[in-house]
PDB file of C-alpha atoms in Angstrom:
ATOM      1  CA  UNK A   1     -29.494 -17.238   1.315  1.00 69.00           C
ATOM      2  CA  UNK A   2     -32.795 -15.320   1.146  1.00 82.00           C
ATOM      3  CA  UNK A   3     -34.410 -14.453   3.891  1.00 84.00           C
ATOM      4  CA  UNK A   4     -36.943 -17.297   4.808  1.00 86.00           C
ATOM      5  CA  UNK A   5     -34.179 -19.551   4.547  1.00 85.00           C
ATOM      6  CA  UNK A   6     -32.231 -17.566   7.599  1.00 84.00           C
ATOM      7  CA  UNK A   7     -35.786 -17.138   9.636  1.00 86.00           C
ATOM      8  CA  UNK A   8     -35.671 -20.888   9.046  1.00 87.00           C
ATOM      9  CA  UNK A   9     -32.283 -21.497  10.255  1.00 87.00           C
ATOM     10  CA  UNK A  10     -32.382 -19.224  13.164  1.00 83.00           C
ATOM     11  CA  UNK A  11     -35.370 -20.676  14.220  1.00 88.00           C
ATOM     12  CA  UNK A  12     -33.856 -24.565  14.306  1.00 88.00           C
ATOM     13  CA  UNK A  13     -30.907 -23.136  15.971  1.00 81.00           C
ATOM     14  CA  UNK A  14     -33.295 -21.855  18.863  1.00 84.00           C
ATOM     15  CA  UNK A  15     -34.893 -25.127  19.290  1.00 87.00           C
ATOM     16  CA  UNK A  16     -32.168 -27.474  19.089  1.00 87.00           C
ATOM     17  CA  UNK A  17     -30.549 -24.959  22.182  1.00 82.00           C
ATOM     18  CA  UNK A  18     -33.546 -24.981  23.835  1.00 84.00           C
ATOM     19  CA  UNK A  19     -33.899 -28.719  24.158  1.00 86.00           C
ATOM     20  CA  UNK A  20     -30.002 -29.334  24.904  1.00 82.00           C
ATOM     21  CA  UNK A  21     -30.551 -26.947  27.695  1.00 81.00           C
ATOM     22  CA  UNK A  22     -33.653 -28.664  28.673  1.00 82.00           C
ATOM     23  CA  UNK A  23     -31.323 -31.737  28.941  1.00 80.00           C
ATOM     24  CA  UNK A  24     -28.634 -30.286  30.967  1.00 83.00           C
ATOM     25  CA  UNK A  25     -30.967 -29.070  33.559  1.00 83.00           C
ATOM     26  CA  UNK A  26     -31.462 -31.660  35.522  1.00 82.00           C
ATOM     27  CA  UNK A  27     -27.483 -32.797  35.714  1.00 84.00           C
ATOM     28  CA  UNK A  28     -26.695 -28.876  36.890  1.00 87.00           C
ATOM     29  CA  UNK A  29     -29.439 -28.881  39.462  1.00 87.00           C
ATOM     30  CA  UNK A  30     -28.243 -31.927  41.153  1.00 83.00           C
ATOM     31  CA  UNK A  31     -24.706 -30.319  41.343  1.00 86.00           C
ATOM     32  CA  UNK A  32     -25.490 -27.252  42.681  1.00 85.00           C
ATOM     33  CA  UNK A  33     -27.713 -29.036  45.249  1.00 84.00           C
ATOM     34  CA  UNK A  34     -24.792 -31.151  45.765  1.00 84.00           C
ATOM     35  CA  UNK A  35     -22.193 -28.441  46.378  1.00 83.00           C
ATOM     36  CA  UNK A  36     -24.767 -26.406  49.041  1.00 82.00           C
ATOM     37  CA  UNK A  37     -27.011 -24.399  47.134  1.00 83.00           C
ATOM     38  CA  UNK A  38     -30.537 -24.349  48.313  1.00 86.00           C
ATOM     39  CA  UNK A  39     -33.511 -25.019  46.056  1.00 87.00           C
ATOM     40  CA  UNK A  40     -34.162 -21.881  44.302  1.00 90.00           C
ATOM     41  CA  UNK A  41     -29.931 -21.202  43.759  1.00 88.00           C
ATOM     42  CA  UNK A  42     -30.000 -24.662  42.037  1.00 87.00           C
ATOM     43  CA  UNK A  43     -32.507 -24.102  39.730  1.00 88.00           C
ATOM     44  CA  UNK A  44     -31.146 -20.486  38.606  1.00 91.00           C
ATOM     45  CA  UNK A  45     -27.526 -22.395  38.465  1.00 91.00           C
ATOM     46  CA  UNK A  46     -28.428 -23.789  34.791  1.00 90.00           C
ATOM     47  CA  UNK A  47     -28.865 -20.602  33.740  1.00 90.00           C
ATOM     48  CA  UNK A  48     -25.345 -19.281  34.740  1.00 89.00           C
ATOM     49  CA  UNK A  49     -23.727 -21.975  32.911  1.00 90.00           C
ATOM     50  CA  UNK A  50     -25.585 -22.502  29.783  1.00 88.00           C
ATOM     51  CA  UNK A  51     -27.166 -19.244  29.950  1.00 88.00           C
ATOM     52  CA  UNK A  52     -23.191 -17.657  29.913  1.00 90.00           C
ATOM     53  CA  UNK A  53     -22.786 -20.004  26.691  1.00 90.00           C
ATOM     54  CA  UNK A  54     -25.713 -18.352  24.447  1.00 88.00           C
ATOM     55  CA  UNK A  55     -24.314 -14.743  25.554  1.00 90.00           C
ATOM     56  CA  UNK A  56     -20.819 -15.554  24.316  1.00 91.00           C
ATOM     57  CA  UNK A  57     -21.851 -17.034  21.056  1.00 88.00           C
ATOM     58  CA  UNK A  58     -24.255 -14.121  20.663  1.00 89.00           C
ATOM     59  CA  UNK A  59     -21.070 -11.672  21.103  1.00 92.00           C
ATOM     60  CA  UNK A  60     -19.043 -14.432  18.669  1.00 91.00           C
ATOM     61  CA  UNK A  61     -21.329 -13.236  15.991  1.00 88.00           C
ATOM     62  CA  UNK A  62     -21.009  -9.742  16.606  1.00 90.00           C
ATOM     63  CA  UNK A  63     -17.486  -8.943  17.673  1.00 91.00           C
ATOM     64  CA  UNK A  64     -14.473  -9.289  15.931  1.00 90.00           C
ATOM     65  CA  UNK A  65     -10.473  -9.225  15.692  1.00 90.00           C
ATOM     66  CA  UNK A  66      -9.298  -9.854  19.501  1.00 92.00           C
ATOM     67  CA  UNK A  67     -12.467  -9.618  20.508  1.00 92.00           C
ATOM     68  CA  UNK A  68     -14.658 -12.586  19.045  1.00 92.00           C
ATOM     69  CA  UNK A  69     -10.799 -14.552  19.899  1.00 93.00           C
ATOM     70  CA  UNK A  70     -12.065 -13.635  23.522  1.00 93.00           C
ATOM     71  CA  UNK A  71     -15.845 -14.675  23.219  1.00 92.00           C
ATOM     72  CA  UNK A  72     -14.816 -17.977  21.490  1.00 93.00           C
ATOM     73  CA  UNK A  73     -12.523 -18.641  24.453  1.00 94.00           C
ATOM     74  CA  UNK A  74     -15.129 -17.996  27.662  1.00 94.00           C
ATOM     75  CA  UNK A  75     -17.895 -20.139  24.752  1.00 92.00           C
ATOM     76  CA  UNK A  76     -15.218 -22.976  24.807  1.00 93.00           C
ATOM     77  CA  UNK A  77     -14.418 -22.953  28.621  1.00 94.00           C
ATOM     78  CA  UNK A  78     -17.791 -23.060  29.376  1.00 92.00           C
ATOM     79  CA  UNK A  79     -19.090 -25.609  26.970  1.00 91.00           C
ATOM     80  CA  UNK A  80     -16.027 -27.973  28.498  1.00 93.00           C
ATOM     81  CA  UNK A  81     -17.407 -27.184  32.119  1.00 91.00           C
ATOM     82  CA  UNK A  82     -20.778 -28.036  31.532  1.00 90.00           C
ATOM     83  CA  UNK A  83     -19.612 -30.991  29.628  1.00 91.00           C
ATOM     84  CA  UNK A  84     -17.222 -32.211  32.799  1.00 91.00           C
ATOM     85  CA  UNK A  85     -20.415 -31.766  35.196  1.00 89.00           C
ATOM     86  CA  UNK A  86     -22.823 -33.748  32.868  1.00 88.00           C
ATOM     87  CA  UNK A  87     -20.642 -36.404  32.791  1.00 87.00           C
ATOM     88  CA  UNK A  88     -20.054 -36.470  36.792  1.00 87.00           C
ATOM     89  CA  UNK A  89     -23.672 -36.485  36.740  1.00 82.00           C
ATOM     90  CA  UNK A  90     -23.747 -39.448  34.268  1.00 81.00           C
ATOM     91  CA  UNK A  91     -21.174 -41.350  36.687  1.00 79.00           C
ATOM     92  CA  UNK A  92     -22.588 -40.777  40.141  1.00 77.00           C
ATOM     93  CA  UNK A  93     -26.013 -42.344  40.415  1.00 67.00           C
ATOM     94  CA  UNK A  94     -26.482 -40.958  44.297  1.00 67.00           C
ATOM     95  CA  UNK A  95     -26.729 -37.262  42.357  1.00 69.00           C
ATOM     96  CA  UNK A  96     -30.338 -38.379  41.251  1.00 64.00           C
ATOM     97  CA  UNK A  97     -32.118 -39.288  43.762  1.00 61.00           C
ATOM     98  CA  UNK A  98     -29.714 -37.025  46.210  1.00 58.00           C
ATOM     99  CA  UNK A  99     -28.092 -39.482  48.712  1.00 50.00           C
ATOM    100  CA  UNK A 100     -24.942 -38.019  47.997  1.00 52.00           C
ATOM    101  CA  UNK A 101     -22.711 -36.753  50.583  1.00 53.00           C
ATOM    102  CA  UNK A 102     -22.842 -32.985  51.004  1.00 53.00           C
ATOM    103  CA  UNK A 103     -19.681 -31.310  49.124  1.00 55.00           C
ATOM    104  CA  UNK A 104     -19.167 -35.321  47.724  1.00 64.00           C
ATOM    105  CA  UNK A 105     -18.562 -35.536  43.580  1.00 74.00           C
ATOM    106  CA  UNK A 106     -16.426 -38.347  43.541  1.00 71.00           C
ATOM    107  CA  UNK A 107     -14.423 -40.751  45.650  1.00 68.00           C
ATOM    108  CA  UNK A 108     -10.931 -39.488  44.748  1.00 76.00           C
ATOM    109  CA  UNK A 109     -10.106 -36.749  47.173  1.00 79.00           C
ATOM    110  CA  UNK A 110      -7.922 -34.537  44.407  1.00 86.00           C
ATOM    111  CA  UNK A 111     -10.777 -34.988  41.826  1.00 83.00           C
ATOM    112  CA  UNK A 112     -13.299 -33.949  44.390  1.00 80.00           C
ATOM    113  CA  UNK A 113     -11.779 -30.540  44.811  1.00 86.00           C
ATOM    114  CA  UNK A 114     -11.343 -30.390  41.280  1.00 88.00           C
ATOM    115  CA  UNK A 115     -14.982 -30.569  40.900  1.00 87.00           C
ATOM    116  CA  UNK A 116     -16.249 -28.544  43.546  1.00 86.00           C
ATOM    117  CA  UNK A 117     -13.731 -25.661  42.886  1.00 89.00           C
ATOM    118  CA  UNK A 118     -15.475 -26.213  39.093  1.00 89.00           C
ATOM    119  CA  UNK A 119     -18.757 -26.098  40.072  1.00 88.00           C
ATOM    120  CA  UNK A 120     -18.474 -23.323  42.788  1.00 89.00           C
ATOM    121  CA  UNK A 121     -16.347 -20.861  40.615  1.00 90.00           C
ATOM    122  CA  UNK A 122     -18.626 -20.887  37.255  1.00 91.00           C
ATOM    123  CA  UNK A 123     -21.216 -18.650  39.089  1.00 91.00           C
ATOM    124  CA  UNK A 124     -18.439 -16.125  39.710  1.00 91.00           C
ATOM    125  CA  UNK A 125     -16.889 -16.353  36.561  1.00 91.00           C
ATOM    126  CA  UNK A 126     -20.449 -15.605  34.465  1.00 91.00           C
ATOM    127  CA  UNK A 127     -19.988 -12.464  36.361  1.00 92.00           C
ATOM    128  CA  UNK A 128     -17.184 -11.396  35.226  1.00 92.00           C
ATOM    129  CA  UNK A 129     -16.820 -12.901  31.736  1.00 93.00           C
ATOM    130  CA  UNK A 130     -20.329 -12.163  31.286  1.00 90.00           C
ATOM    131  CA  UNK A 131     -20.153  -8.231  32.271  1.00 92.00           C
ATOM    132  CA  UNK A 132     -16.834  -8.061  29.911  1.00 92.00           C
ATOM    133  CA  UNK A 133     -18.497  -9.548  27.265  1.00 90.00           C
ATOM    134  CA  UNK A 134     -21.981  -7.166  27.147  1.00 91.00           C
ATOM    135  CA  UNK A 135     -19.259  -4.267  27.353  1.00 92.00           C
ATOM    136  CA  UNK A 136     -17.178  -5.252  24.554  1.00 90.00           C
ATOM    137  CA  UNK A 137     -20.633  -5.344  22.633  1.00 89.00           C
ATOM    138  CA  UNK A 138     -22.465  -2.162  23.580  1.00 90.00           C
ATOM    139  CA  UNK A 139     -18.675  -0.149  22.708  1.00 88.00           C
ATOM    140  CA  UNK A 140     -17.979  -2.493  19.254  1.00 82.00           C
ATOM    141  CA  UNK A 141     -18.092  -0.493  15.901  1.00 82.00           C
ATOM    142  CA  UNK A 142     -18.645  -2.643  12.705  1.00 77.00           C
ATOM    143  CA  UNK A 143     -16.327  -1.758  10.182  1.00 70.00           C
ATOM    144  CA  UNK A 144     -16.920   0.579   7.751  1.00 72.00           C
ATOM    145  CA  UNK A 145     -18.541   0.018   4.212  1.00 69.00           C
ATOM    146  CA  UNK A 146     -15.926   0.411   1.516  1.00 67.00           C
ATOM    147  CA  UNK A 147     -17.885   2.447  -1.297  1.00 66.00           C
ATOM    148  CA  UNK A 148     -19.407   1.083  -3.814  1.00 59.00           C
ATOM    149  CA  UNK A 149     -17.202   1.162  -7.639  1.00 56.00           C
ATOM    150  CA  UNK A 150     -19.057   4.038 -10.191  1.00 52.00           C
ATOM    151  CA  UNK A 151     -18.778   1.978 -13.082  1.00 51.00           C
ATOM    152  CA  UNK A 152     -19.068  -1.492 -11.951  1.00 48.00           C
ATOM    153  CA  UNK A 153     -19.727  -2.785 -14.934  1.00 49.00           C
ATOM    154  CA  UNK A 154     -16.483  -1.621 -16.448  1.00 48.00           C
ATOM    155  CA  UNK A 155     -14.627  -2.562 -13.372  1.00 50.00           C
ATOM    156  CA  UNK A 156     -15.920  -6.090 -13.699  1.00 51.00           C
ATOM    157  CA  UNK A 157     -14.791  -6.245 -17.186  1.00 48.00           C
ATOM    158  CA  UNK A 158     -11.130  -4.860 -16.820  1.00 51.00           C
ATOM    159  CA  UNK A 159     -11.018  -7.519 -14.380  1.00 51.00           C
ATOM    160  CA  UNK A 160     -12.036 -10.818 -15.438  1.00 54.00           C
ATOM    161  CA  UNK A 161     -10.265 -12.865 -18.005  1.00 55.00           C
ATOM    162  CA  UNK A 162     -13.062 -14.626 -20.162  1.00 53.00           C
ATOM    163  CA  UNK A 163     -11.725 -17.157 -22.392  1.00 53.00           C
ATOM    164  CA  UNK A 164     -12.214 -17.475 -26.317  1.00 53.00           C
ATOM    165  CA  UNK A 165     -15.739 -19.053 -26.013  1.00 52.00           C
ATOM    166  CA  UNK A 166     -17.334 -16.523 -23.966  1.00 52.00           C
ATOM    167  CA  UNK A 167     -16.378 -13.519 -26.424  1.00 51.00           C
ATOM    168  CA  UNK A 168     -19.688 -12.568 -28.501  1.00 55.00           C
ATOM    169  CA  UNK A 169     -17.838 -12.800 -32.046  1.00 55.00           C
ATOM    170  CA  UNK A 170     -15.413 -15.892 -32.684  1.00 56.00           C
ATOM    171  CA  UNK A 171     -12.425 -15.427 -34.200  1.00 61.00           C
ATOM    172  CA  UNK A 172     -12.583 -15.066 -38.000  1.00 62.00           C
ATOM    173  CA  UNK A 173     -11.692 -17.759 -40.311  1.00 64.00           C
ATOM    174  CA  UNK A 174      -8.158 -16.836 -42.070  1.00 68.00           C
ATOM    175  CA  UNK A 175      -8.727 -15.620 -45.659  1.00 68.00           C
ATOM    176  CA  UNK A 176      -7.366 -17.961 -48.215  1.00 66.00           C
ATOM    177  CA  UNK A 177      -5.493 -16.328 -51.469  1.00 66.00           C
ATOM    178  CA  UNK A 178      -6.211 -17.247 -54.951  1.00 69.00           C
ATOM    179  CA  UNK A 179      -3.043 -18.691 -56.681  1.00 65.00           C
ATOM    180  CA  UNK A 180      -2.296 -16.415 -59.375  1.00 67.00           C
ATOM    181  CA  UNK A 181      -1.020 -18.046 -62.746  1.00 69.00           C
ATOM    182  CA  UNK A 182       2.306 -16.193 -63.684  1.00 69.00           C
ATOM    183  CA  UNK A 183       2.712 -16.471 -67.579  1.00 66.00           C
ATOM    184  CA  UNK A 184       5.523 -18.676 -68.964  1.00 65.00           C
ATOM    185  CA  UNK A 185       8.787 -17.411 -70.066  1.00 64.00           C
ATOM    186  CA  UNK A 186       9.387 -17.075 -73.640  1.00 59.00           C
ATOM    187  CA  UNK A 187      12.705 -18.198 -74.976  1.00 59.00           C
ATOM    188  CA  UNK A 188      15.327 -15.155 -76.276  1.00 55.00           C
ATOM    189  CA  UNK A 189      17.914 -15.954 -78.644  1.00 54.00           C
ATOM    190  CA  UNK A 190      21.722 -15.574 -77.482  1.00 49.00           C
ATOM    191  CA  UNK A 191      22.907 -11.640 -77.278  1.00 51.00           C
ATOM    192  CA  UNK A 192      19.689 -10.953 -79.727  1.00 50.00           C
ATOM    193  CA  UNK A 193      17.201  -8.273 -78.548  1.00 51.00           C
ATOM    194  CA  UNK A 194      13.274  -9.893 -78.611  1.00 51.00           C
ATOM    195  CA  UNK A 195      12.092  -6.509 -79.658  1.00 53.00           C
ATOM    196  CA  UNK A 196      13.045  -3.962 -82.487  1.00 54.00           C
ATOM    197  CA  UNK A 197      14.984  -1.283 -81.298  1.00 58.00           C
ATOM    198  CA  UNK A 198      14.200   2.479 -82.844  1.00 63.00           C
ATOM    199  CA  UNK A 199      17.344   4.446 -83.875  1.00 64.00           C
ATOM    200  CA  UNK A 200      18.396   6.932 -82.062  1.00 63.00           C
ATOM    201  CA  UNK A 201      19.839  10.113 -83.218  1.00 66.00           C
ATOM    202  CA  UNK A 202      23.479  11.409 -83.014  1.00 66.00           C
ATOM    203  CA  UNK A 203      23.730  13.890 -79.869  1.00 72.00           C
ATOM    204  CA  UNK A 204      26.412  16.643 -81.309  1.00 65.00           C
ATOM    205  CA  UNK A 205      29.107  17.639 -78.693  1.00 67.00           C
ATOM    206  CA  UNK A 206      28.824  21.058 -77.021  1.00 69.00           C
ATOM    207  CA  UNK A 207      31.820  22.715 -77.516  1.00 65.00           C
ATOM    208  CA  UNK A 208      33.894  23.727 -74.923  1.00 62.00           C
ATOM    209  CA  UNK A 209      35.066  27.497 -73.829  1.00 59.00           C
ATOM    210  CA  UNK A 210      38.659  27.980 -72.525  1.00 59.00           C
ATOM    211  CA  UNK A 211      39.487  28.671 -68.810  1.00 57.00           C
ATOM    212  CA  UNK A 212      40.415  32.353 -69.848  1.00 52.00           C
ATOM    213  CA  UNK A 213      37.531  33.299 -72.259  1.00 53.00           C
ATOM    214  CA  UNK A 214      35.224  33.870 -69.683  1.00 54.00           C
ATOM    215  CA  UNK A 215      35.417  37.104 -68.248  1.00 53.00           C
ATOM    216  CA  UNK A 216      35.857  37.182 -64.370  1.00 55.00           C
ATOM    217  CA  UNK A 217      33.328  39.473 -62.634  1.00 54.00           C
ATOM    218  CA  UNK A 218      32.949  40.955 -59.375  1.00 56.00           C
ATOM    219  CA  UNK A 219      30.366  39.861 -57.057  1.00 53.00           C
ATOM    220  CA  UNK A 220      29.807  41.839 -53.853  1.00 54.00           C
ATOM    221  CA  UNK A 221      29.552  39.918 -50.899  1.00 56.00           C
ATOM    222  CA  UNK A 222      26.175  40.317 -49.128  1.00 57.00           C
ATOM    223  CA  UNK A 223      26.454  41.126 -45.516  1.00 55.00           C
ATOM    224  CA  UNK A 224      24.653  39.042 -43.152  1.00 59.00           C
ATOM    225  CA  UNK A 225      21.863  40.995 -41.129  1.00 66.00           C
ATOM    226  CA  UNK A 226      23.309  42.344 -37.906  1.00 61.00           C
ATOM    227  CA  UNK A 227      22.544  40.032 -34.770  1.00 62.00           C
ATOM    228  CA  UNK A 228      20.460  41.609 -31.419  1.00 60.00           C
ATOM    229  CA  UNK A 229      22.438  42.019 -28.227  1.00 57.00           C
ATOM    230  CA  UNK A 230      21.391  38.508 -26.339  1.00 63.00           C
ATOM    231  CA  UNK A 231      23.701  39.885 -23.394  1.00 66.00           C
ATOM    232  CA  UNK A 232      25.898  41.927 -21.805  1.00 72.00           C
ATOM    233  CA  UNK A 233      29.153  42.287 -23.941  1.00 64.00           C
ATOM    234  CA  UNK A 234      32.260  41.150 -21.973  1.00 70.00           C
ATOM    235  CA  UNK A 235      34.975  44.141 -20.815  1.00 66.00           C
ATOM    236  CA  UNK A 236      37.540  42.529 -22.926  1.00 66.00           C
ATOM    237  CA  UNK A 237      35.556  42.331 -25.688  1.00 66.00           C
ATOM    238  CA  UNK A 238      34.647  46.334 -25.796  1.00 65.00           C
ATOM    239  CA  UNK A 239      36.329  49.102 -27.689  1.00 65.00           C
ATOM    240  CA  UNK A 240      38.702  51.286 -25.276  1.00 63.00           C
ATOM    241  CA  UNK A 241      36.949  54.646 -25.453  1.00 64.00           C
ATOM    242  CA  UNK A 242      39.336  57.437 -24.573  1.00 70.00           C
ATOM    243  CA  UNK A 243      38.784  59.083 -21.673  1.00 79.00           C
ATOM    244  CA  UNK A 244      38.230  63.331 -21.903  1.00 82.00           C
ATOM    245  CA  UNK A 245      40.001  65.908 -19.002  1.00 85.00           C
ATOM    246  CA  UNK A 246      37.515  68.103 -17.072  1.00 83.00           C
ATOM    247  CA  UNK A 247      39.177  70.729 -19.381  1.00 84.00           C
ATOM    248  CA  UNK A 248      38.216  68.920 -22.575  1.00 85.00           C
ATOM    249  CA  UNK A 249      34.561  68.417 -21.515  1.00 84.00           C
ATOM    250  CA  UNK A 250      34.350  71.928 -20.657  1.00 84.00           C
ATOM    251  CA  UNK A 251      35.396  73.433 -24.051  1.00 86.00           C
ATOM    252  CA  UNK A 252      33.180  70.712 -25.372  1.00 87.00           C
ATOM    253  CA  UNK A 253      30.330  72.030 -23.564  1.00 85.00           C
ATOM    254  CA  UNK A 254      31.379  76.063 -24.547  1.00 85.00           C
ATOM    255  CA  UNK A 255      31.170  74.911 -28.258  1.00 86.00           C
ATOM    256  CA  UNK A 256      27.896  73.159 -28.383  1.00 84.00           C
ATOM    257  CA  UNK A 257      25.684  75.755 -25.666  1.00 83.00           C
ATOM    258  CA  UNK A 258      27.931  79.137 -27.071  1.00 82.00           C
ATOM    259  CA  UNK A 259      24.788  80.011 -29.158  1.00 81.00           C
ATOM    260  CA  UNK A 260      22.118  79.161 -26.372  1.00 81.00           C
ATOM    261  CA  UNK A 261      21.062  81.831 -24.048  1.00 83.00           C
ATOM    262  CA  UNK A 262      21.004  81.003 -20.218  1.00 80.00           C
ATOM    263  CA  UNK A 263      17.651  80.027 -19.755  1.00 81.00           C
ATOM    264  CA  UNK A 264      18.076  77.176 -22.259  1.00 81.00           C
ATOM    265  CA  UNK A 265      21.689  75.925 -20.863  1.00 83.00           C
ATOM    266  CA  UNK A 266      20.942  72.510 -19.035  1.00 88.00           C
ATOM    267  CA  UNK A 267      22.272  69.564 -17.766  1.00 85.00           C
ATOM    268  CA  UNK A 268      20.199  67.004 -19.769  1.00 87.00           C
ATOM    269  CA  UNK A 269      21.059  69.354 -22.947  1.00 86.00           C
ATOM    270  CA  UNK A 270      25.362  69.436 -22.139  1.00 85.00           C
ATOM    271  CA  UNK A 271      24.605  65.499 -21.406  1.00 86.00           C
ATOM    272  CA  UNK A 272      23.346  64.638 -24.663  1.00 86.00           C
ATOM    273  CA  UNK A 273      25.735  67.117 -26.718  1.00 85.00           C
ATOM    274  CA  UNK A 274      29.066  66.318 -24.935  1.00 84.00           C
ATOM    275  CA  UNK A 275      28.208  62.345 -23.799  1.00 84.00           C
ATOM    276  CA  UNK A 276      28.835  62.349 -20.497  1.00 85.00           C
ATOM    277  CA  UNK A 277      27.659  61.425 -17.444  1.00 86.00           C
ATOM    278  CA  UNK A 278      24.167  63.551 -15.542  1.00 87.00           C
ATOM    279  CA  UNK A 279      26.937  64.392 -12.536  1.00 87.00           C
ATOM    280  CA  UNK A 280      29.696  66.120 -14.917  1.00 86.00           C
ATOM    281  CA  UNK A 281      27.032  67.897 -16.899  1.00 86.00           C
ATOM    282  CA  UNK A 282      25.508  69.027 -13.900  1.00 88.00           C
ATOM    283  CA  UNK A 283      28.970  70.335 -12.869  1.00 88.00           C
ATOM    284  CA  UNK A 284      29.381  71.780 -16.686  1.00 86.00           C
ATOM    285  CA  UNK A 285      26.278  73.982 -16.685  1.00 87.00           C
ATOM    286  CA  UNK A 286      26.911  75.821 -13.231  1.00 88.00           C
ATOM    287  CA  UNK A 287      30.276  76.545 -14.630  1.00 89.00           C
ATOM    288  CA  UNK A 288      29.346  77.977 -17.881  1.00 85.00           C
ATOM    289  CA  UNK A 289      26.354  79.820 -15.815  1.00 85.00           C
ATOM    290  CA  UNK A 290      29.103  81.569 -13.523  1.00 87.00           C
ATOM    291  CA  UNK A 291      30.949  82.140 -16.292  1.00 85.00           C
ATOM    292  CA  UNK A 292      28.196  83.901 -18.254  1.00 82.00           C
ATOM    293  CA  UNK A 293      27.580  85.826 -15.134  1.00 83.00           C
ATOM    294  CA  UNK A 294      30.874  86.853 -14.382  1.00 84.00           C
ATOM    295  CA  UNK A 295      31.459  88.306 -18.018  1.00 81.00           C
ATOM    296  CA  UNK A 296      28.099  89.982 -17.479  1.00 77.00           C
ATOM    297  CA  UNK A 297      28.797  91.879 -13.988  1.00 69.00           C
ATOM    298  CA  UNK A 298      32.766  92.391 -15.492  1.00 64.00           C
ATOM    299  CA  UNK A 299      33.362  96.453 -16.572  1.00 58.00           C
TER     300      UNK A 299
END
């Protein structure tokens, strides 16, 4: 609906309220001059009735969830109070011209107090329904807008199921194949060939050598390329490398430094001669050094 048309609509609702509450008037004056109130309380007592009515279907619009369940309750007690008052109005013709007994709705004792508690409590409940329901509004947040899709258009499309019609190209029409004529079979005579056949020569047979004629010869197996080390080789799968005496790795160590003067006998040297560990050729060159300088300082 455009705009105009709510304007419109809006504006009709106004009027037809205004007049139903023009109505009502009189039957709620004559109550509340019925039930005690003086002149000016019964002609503000409309207003707390019907008056109540407009704010909770102003807050029915508005609110929601628990909320607008709330508003459309107080809207539908008070619409069914008003209603019950009209129609005592409508029943008792001593409300018009006010010859009614003071505190007097109807003739039935229990139904009298009915209406009087009605009519006396609907000031104090605008009050309070009417406070609760201007709080509810001025602390209500709307819900928040879901954001809009980037591509609508291809949202809209993955989504909808259009049928065959509404595609832009129909369906082609299937493509009929030409019969092709296959030629007819020609008779062939009984174990005769239908063309001539060429001759074909005599294929001489290859002699063939004896087992032991050939001479055997000696191939030499080539060795595979060695494999990389992918890990650490198990203990049991090592060589056992002998293990050398202190004694041993000493004369080892005399042989391979007996040409070296002192200044050029060290450890890393004995290490990488003899193959042993930096500790024992540590211990190797201070013992061939105190040897050299014993047989030095010796008469």
């Amino acid at each position: 609906m455009n705009r105009t048309g709510r304007i419109l609509l809006v504006t009709a609702l106004v009027a037809v309220v205004a007049m139903a509450f023009r109505v009502s008037w009189n039957a709620l004056r004559d109550i509340a001059n019925a039930i005690g109130a003086d002149h000016t309380a019964a002609t503000l007592y409309p207003f707390v009735v019907d008056g109540l009515m407009a704010l909770a279907l102003v807050a029915t619009l508005v609110l929601a969830g628990r909320d607008r369940t709330f508003a459309l309750r107080v809207l539908g007690t008070y619409t069914l109070a008003s209603l019950v008052l009209n129609y005592v109005h409508g029943l008792v013709p001593e409300l018009h011209g006010r010859t009614v007994d003071w505190g007097r709705l109807a003739d039935w004792d229990p139904a009298n107090w009915a209406l009087v508690l009605l009519a006396t409590s609907l000031p104090v409940g605008s009050i309070y329904f009417g406070s609760d329901l201007v709080a509810k509004v001025l602390h209500h947040r709307p819900a928040p807008i879901p954001p809009a899709v980037a591509n609508t258009e291809e949202s809209t499309e993955t989504v909808r199921n259009r049928s065959t019609a509404d595609l832009p190209e129909s369906t082609p029409a299937p493509a009929v194949a030409n019969p092709v004529r296959m030629p007819d079979p020609v008779a062939v005579g009984y174990l005769k060939s239908a063309l001539p056949l060429k001759p074909v020569p005599a294929i001489a047979p290859t002699p063939v050598k004896p087992i032991g004629s050939t001479p055997k010869s000696t191939v030499a197996a080539t060795s595979p390329r060695p494999r990389g080390a992918t890990g650490r080789v198990p203990e049991a799968a090592r060589s056992p490398r002998p293990k050398r005496t202190p004694a041993q790795l000493l004369d080892e160590a005399r042989t391979a430094t007996a040409g070296l003067p002192d200044g050029k006998v060290t450890a890393e040297g004995i290490r990488r001669e003899v193959h042993t560990s930096p500790a024992n050729a540590r211990v190797l060159r201070d013992t061939l050094l105190a040897e050299r300088a014993a047989a030095v300082g010796a008469p």
